[in-house]
Coordinates of C-alpha atoms in Angstrom, one line a residue:
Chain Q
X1 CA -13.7 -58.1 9.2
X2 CA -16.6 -58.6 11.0
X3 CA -20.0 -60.7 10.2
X4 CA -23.3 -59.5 10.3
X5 CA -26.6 -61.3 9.8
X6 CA -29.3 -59.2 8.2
X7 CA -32.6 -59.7 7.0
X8 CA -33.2 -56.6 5.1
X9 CA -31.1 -53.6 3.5
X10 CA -33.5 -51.2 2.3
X11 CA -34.3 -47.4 1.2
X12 CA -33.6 -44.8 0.8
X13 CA -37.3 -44.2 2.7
X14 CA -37.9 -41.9 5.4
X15 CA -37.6 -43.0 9.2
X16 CA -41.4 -43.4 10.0
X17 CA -41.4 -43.5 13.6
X18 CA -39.9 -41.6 16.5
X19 CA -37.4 -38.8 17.1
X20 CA -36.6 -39.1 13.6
X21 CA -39.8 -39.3 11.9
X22 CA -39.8 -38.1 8.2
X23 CA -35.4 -38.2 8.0
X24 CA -34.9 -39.7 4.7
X25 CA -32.5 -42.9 5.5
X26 CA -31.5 -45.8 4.6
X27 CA -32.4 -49.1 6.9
X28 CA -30.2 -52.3 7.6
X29 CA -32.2 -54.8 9.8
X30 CA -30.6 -57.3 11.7
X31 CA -32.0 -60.4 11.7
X32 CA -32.2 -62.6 15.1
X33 CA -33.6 -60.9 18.5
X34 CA -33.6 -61.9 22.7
X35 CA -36.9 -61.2 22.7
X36 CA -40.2 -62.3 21.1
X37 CA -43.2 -59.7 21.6
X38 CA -46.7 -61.0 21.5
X39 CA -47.3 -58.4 18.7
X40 CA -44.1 -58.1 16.7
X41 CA -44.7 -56.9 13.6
X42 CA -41.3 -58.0 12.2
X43 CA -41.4 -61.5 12.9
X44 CA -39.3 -62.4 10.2
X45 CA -36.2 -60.7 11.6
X46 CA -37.1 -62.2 15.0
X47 CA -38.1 -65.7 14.3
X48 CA -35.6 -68.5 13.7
X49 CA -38.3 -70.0 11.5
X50 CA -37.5 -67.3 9.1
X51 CA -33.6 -67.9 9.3
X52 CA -33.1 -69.4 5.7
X53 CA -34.2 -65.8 4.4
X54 CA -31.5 -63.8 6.7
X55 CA -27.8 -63.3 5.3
X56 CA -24.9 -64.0 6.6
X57 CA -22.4 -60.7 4.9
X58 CA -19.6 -59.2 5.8
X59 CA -19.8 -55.7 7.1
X60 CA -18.0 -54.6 3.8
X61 CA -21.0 -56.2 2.1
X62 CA -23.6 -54.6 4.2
X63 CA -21.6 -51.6 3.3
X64 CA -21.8 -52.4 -0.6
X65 CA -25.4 -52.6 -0.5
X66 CA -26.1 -49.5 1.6
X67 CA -23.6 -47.5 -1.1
X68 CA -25.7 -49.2 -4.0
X69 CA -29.0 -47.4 -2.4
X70 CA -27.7 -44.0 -1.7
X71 CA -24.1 -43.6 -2.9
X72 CA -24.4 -39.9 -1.3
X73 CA -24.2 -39.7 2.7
X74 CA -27.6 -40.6 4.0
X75 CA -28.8 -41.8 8.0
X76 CA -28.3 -45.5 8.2
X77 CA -31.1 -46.7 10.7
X78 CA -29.9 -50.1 12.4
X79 CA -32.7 -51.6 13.4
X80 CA -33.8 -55.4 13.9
X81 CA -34.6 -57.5 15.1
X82 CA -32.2 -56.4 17.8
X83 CA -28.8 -54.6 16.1
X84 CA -27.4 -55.0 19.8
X85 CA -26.8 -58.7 19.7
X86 CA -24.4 -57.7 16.5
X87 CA -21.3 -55.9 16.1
X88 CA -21.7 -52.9 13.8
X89 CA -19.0 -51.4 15.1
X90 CA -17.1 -51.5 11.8
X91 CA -20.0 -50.6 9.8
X92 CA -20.6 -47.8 11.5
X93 CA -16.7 -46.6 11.3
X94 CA -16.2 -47.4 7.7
X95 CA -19.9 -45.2 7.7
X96 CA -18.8 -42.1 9.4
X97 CA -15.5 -41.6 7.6
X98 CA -17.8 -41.5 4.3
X99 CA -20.1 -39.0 5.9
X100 CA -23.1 -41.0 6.9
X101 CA -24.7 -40.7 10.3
X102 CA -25.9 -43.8 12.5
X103 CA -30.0 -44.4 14.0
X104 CA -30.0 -47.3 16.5
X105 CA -33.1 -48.7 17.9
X106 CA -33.1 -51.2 20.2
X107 CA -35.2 -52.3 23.4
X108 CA -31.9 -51.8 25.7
X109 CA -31.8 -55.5 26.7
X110 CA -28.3 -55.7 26.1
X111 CA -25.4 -53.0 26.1
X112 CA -22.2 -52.6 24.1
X113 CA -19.6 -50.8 23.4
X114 CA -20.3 -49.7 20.2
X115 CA -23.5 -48.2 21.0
X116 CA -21.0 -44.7 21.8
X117 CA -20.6 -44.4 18.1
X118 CA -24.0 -44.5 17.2
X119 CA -25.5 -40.6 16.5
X120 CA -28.8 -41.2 17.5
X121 CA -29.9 -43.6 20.2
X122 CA -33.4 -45.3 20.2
X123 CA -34.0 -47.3 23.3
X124 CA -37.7 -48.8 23.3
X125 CA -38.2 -51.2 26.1
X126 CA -41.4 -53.0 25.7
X127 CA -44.3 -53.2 27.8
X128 CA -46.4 -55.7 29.7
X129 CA -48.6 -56.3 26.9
X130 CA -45.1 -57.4 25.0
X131 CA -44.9 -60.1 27.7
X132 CA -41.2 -59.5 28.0
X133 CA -40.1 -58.2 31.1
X134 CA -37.0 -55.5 31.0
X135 CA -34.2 -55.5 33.3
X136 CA -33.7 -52.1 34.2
X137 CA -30.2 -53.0 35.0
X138 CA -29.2 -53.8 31.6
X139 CA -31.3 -50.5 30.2
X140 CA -28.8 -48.3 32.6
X141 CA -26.3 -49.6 30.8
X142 CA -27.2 -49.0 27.5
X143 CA -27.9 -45.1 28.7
X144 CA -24.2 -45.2 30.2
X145 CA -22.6 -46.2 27.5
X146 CA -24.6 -43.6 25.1
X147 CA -24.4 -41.0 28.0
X148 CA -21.4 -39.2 25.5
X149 CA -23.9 -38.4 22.8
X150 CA -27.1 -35.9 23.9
X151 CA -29.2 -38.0 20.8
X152 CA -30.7 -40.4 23.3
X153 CA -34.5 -40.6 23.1
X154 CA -37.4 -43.4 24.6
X155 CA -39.7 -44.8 22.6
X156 CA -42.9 -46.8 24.2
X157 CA -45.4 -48.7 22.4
X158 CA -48.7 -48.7 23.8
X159 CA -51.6 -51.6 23.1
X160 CA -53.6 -50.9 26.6
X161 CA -54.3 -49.3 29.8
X162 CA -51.6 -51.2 32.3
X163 CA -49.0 -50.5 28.9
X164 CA -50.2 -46.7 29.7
X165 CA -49.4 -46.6 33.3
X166 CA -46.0 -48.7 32.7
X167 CA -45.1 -46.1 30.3
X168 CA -45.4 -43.4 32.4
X169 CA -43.7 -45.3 35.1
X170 CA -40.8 -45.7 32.8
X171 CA -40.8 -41.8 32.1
X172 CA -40.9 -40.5 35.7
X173 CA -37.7 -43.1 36.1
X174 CA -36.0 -40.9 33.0
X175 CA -37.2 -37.8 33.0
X176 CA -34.3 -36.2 31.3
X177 CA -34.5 -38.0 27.8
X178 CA -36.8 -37.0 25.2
X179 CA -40.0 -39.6 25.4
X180 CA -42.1 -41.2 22.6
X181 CA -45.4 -42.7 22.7
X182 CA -46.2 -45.1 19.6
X183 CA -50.1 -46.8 19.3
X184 CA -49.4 -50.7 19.0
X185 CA -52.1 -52.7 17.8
X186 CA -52.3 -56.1 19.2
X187 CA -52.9 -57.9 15.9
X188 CA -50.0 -56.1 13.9
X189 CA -50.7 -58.6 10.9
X190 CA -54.4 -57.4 10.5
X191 CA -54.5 -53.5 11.7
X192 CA -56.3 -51.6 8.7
X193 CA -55.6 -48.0 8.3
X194 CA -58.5 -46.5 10.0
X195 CA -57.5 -49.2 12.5
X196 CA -54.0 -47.6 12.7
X197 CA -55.3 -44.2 12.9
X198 CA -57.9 -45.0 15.4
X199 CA -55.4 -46.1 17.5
X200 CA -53.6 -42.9 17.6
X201 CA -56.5 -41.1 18.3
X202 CA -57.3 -42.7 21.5
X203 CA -53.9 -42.5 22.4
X204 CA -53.8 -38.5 21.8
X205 CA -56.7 -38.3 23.8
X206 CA -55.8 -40.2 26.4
X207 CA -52.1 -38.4 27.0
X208 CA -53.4 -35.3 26.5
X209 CA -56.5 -35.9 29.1
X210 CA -54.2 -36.9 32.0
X211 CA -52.0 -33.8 31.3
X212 CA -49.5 -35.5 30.0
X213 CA -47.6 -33.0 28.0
X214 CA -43.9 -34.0 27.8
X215 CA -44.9 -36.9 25.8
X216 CA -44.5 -37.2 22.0
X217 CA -47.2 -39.0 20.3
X218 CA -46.5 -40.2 16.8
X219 CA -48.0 -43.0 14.5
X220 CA -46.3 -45.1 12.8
X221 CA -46.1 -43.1 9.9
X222 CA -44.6 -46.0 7.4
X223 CA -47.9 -47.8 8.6
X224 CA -50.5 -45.3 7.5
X225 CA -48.7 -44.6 4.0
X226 CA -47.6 -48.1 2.9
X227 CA -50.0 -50.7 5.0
X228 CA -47.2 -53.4 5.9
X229 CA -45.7 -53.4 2.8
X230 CA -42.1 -54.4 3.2
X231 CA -39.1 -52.6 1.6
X232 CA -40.6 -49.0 2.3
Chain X
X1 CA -53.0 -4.8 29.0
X2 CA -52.6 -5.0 25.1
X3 CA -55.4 -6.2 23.0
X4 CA -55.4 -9.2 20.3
X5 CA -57.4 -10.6 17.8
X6 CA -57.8 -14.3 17.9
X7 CA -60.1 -16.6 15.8
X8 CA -59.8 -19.3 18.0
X9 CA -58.6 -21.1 21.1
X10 CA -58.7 -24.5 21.3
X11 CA -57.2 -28.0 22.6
X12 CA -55.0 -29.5 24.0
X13 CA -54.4 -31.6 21.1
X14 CA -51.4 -32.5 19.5
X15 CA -49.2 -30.5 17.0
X16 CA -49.5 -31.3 13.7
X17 CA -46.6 -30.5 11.4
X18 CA -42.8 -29.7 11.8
X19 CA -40.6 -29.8 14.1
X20 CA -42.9 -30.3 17.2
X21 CA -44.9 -32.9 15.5
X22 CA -46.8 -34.9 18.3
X23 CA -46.4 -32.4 20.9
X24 CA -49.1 -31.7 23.1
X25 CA -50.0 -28.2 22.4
X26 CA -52.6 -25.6 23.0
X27 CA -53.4 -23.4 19.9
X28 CA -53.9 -20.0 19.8
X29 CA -55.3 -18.7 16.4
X30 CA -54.7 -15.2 15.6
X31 CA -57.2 -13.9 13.3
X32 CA -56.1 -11.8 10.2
X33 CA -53.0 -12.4 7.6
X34 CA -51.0 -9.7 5.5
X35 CA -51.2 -12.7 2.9
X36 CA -53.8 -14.4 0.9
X37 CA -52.4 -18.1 -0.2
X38 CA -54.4 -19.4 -3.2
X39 CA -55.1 -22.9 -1.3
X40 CA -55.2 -21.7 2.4
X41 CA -56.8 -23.9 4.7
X42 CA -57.5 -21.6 7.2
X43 CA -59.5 -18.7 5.4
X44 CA -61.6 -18.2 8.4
X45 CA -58.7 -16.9 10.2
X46 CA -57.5 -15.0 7.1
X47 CA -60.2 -13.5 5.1
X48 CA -62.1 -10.7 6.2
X49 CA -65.3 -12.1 5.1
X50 CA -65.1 -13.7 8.6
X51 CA -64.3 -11.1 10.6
X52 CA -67.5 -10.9 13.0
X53 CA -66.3 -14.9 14.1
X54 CA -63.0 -13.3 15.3
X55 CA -62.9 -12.3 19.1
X56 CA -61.0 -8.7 19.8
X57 CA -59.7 -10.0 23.4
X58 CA -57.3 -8.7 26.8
X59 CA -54.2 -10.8 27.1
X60 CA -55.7 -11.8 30.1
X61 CA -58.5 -13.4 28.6
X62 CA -56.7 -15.6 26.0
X63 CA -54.8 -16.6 29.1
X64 CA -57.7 -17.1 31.0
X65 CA -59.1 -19.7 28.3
X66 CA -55.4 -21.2 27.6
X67 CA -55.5 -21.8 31.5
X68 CA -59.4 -23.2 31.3
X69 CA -57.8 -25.9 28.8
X70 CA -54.7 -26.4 30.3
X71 CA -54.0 -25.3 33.6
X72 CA -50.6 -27.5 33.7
X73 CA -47.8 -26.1 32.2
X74 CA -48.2 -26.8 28.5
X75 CA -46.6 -26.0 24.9
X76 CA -48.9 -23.2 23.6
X77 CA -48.4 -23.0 19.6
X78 CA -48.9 -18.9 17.8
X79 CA -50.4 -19.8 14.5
X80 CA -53.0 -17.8 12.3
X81 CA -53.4 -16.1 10.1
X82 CA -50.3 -14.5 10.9
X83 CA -49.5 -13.9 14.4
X84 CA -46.7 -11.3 13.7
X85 CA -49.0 -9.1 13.0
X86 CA -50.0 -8.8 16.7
X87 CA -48.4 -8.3 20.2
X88 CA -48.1 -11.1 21.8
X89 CA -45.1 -10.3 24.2
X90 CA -47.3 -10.2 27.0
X91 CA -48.8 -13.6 26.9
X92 CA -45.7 -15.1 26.5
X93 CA -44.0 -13.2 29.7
X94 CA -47.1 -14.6 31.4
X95 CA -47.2 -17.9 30.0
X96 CA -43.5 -18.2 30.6
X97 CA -43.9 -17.4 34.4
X98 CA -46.2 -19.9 34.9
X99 CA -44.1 -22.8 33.4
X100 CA -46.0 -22.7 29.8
X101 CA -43.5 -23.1 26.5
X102 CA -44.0 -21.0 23.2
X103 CA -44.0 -22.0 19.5
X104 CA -45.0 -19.7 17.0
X105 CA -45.5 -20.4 13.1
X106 CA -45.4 -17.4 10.4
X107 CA -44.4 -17.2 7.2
X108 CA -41.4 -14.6 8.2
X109 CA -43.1 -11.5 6.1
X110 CA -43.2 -9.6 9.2
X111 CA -40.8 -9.4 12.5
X112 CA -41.2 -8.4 15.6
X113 CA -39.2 -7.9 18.6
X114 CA -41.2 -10.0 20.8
X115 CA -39.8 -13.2 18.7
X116 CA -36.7 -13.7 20.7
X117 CA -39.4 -14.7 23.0
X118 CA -40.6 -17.7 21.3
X119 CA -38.9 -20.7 22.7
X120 CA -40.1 -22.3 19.0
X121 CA -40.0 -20.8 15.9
X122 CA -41.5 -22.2 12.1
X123 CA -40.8 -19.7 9.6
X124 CA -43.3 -21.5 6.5
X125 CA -41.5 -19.1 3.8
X126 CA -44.8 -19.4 1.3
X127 CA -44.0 -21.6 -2.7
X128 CA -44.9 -20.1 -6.0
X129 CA -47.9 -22.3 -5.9
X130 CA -49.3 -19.5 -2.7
X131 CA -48.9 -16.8 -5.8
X132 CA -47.2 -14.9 -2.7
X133 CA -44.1 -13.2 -2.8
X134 CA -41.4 -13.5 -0.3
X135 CA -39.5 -10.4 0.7
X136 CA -36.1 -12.3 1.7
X137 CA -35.1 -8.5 3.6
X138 CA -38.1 -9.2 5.9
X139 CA -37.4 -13.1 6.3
X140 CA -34.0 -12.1 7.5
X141 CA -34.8 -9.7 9.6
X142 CA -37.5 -12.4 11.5
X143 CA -34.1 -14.9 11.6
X144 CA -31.9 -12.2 13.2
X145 CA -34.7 -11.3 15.7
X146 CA -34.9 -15.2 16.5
X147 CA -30.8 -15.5 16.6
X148 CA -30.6 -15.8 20.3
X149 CA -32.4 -18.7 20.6
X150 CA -32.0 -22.3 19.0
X151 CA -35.0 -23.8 18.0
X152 CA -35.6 -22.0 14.7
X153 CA -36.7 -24.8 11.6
X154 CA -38.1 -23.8 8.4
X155 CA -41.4 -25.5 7.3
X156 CA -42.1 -25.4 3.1
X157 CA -45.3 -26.6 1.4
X158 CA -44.8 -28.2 -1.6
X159 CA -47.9 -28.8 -4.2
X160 CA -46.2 -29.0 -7.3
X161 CA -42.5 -29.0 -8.9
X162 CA -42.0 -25.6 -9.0
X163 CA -42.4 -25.3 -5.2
X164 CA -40.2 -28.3 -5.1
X165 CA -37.5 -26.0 -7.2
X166 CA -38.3 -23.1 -4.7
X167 CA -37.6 -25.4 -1.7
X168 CA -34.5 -26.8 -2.7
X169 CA -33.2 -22.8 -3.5
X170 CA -34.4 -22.1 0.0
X171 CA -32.7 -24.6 1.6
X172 CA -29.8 -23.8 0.1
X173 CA -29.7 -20.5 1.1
X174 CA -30.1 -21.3 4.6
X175 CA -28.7 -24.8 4.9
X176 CA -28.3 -24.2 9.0
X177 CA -32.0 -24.6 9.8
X178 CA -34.0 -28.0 10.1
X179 CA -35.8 -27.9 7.2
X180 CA -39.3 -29.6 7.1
X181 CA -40.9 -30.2 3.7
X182 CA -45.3 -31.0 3.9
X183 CA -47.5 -32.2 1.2
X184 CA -49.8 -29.5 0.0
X185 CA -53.2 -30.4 -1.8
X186 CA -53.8 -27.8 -4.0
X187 CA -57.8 -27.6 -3.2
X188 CA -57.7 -27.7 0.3
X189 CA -61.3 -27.8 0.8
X190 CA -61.4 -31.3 -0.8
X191 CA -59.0 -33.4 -0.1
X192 CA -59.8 -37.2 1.2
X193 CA -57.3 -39.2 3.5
X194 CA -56.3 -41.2 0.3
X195 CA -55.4 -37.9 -1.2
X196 CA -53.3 -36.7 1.7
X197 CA -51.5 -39.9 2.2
X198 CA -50.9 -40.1 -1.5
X199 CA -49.3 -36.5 -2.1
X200 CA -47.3 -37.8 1.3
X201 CA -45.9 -40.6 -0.8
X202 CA -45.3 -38.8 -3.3
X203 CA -43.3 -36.2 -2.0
X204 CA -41.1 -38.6 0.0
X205 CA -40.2 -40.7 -3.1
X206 CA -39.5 -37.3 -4.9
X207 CA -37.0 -36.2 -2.0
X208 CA -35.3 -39.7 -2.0
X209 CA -35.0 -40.1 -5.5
X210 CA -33.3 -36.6 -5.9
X211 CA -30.9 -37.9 -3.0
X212 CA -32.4 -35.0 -0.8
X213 CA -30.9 -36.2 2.7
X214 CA -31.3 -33.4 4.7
X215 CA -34.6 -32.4 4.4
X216 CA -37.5 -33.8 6.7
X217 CA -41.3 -34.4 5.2
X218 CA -44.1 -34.6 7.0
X219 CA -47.6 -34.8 6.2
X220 CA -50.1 -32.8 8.0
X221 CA -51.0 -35.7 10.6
X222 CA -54.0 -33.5 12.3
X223 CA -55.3 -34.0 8.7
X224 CA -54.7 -37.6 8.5
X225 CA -56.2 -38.0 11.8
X226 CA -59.2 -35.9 12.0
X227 CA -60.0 -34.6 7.9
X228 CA -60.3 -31.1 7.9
X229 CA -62.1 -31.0 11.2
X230 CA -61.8 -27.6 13.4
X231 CA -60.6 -28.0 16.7
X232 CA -58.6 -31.0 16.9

């Protein structure tokens, strides 16, 4: 049976971010990432510094744990870190057969296999102000592999003007999957509400003032209600 | 060219609640409502007191100020009062020529042929806490209009735990609809942010703890973002 590290099992919540914003699920984050955004706001699921506090379980364990938080059939979010350095193949098998659906996000850095099982498909590939740089080659992939499920959507965070233009760069290049814009503070440690929601305002303005109206915009809704309060 | 009678048209902005939350969306506010909810927030489209602030308008000319705000293709949201109470099949044959989409929200008291012409429909069925009465006959008869098409969700406010009661039995009765559940402050006049989020929290830690996995909550996020501001 496979091993999974993970930082966090927690929930039941609701998803506060994205195509699935409001779903009441359960979340397993993975701890460990390829990447390491200027403004990640879950550095300790990204860090190595923070490795002591990850576990090392096997996926009957993780399974345990999500069955202790909602014994009835709830959505699992995998999240991270990133879930696709991880095999959660298993999980997500031993999941399905008990009635539970799958959320992935990832930043589509890396593709595999698995990702076909998954029920919904979050691929949120970071902009410049992330200072990561995506190959596009590896986000195809990730779309192949997910092209059997119609629960694809793309998720952007957006801290400034060039993230703006890059994200509607990335849209015109898929302009078949459902497209999400998210407001990204640049000091995700400090951002006070109003902060938060100021943030989204600008952003509203701004997509709507360009015309941009296959767009989604959304808040991170978790953010506003609970701060940066883990576990919620 | 038929005539209607709209309180207001404004944005773009971005939708608020439900199913298209985050959308950018034109409103158009039908003025008058064959119900009276105890905490509506939109009176001035409901009561009669403010009738001489409602405009008695041509098709033509909502369209002509829908273009004026949007003259790209964009989703144009039916809300009120209660829209069904008008004609707006003509707006919608024009709006659809010209590329624009159509949501509509009413609380399914009243049908209308013209429905199967909505590309998005929110029947918001109203809780005991409205001291409204839902006639289920007429509900049905909005669904079976709406039957051709498949974006049909059902919206509930929920300001107390007998409107949670209520929800749950409407769910259940028509458990093949995406079924959105919003906070509801029961002195709409009032309410801070703090408020808001709060009966937010609450409701989503009621739905979790009840092991309620297939509803969706949402709080009002226009509210969040802009307090009980017109316009936005």
């Amino acid at each position: 049976m496979s091993t999974l590290i993970i930082s966090e099992v927690f929930g039941p919540t609701v998803q506060g971010e994205g195509a699935l914003v409001g779903k009441p699920t359960v979340f397993v984050r993975s701890g460990g990432c390829d990447y390491r955004c200027s403004w990640c706001d879950t550095l300790y699921a990204v860090d190595k510094k923070y490795k002591n506090e990850w576990h090392t379980l096997s996926t009957e364990e993780v399974w345990g744990q999500i069955q202790a938080l909602s014994p009835t059939p709830i959505l699992i979010t995998l999240s991270g870190g990133n879930p696709a350095l991880q095999d959660f193949a298993e999980l997500i098998r031993i999941g399905h057969e008990a009635g539970y659906t799958f959320a992935m996000e990832t930043q589509g850095s890396i593709s595999k296999p698995w990702f076909n099982q998954v029920d919904y498909l979050t691929l949120s590939p970071k902009p410049p102000s992330s200072e990561m740089e995506t190959r596009w080659d590896n986000f195809d992939k990730c779309l192949d592999v997910a092209r059997n499920h119609e629960a694809v959507s793309i998720k952007i965070v957006v801290a400034n003007d060039e993230d703006f233009s890059w994200a509607r760069e990335v849209q015109a290049r898929y302009p078949s999957y459902p497209f999400y814009l998210q407001p990204c503070n640049l000091d995700a440690e400090e951002v006070t509400l109003e902060q938060g929601l100021q943030s989204t305002r600008e952003l509203i303005d701004r997509v709507v003032s360009v015309g941009w109206h296959d767009a989604t915009v959304l808040p991170q809704l978790h953010n506003i209600l609970w701060g940066t309060q883990r576990g919620v």
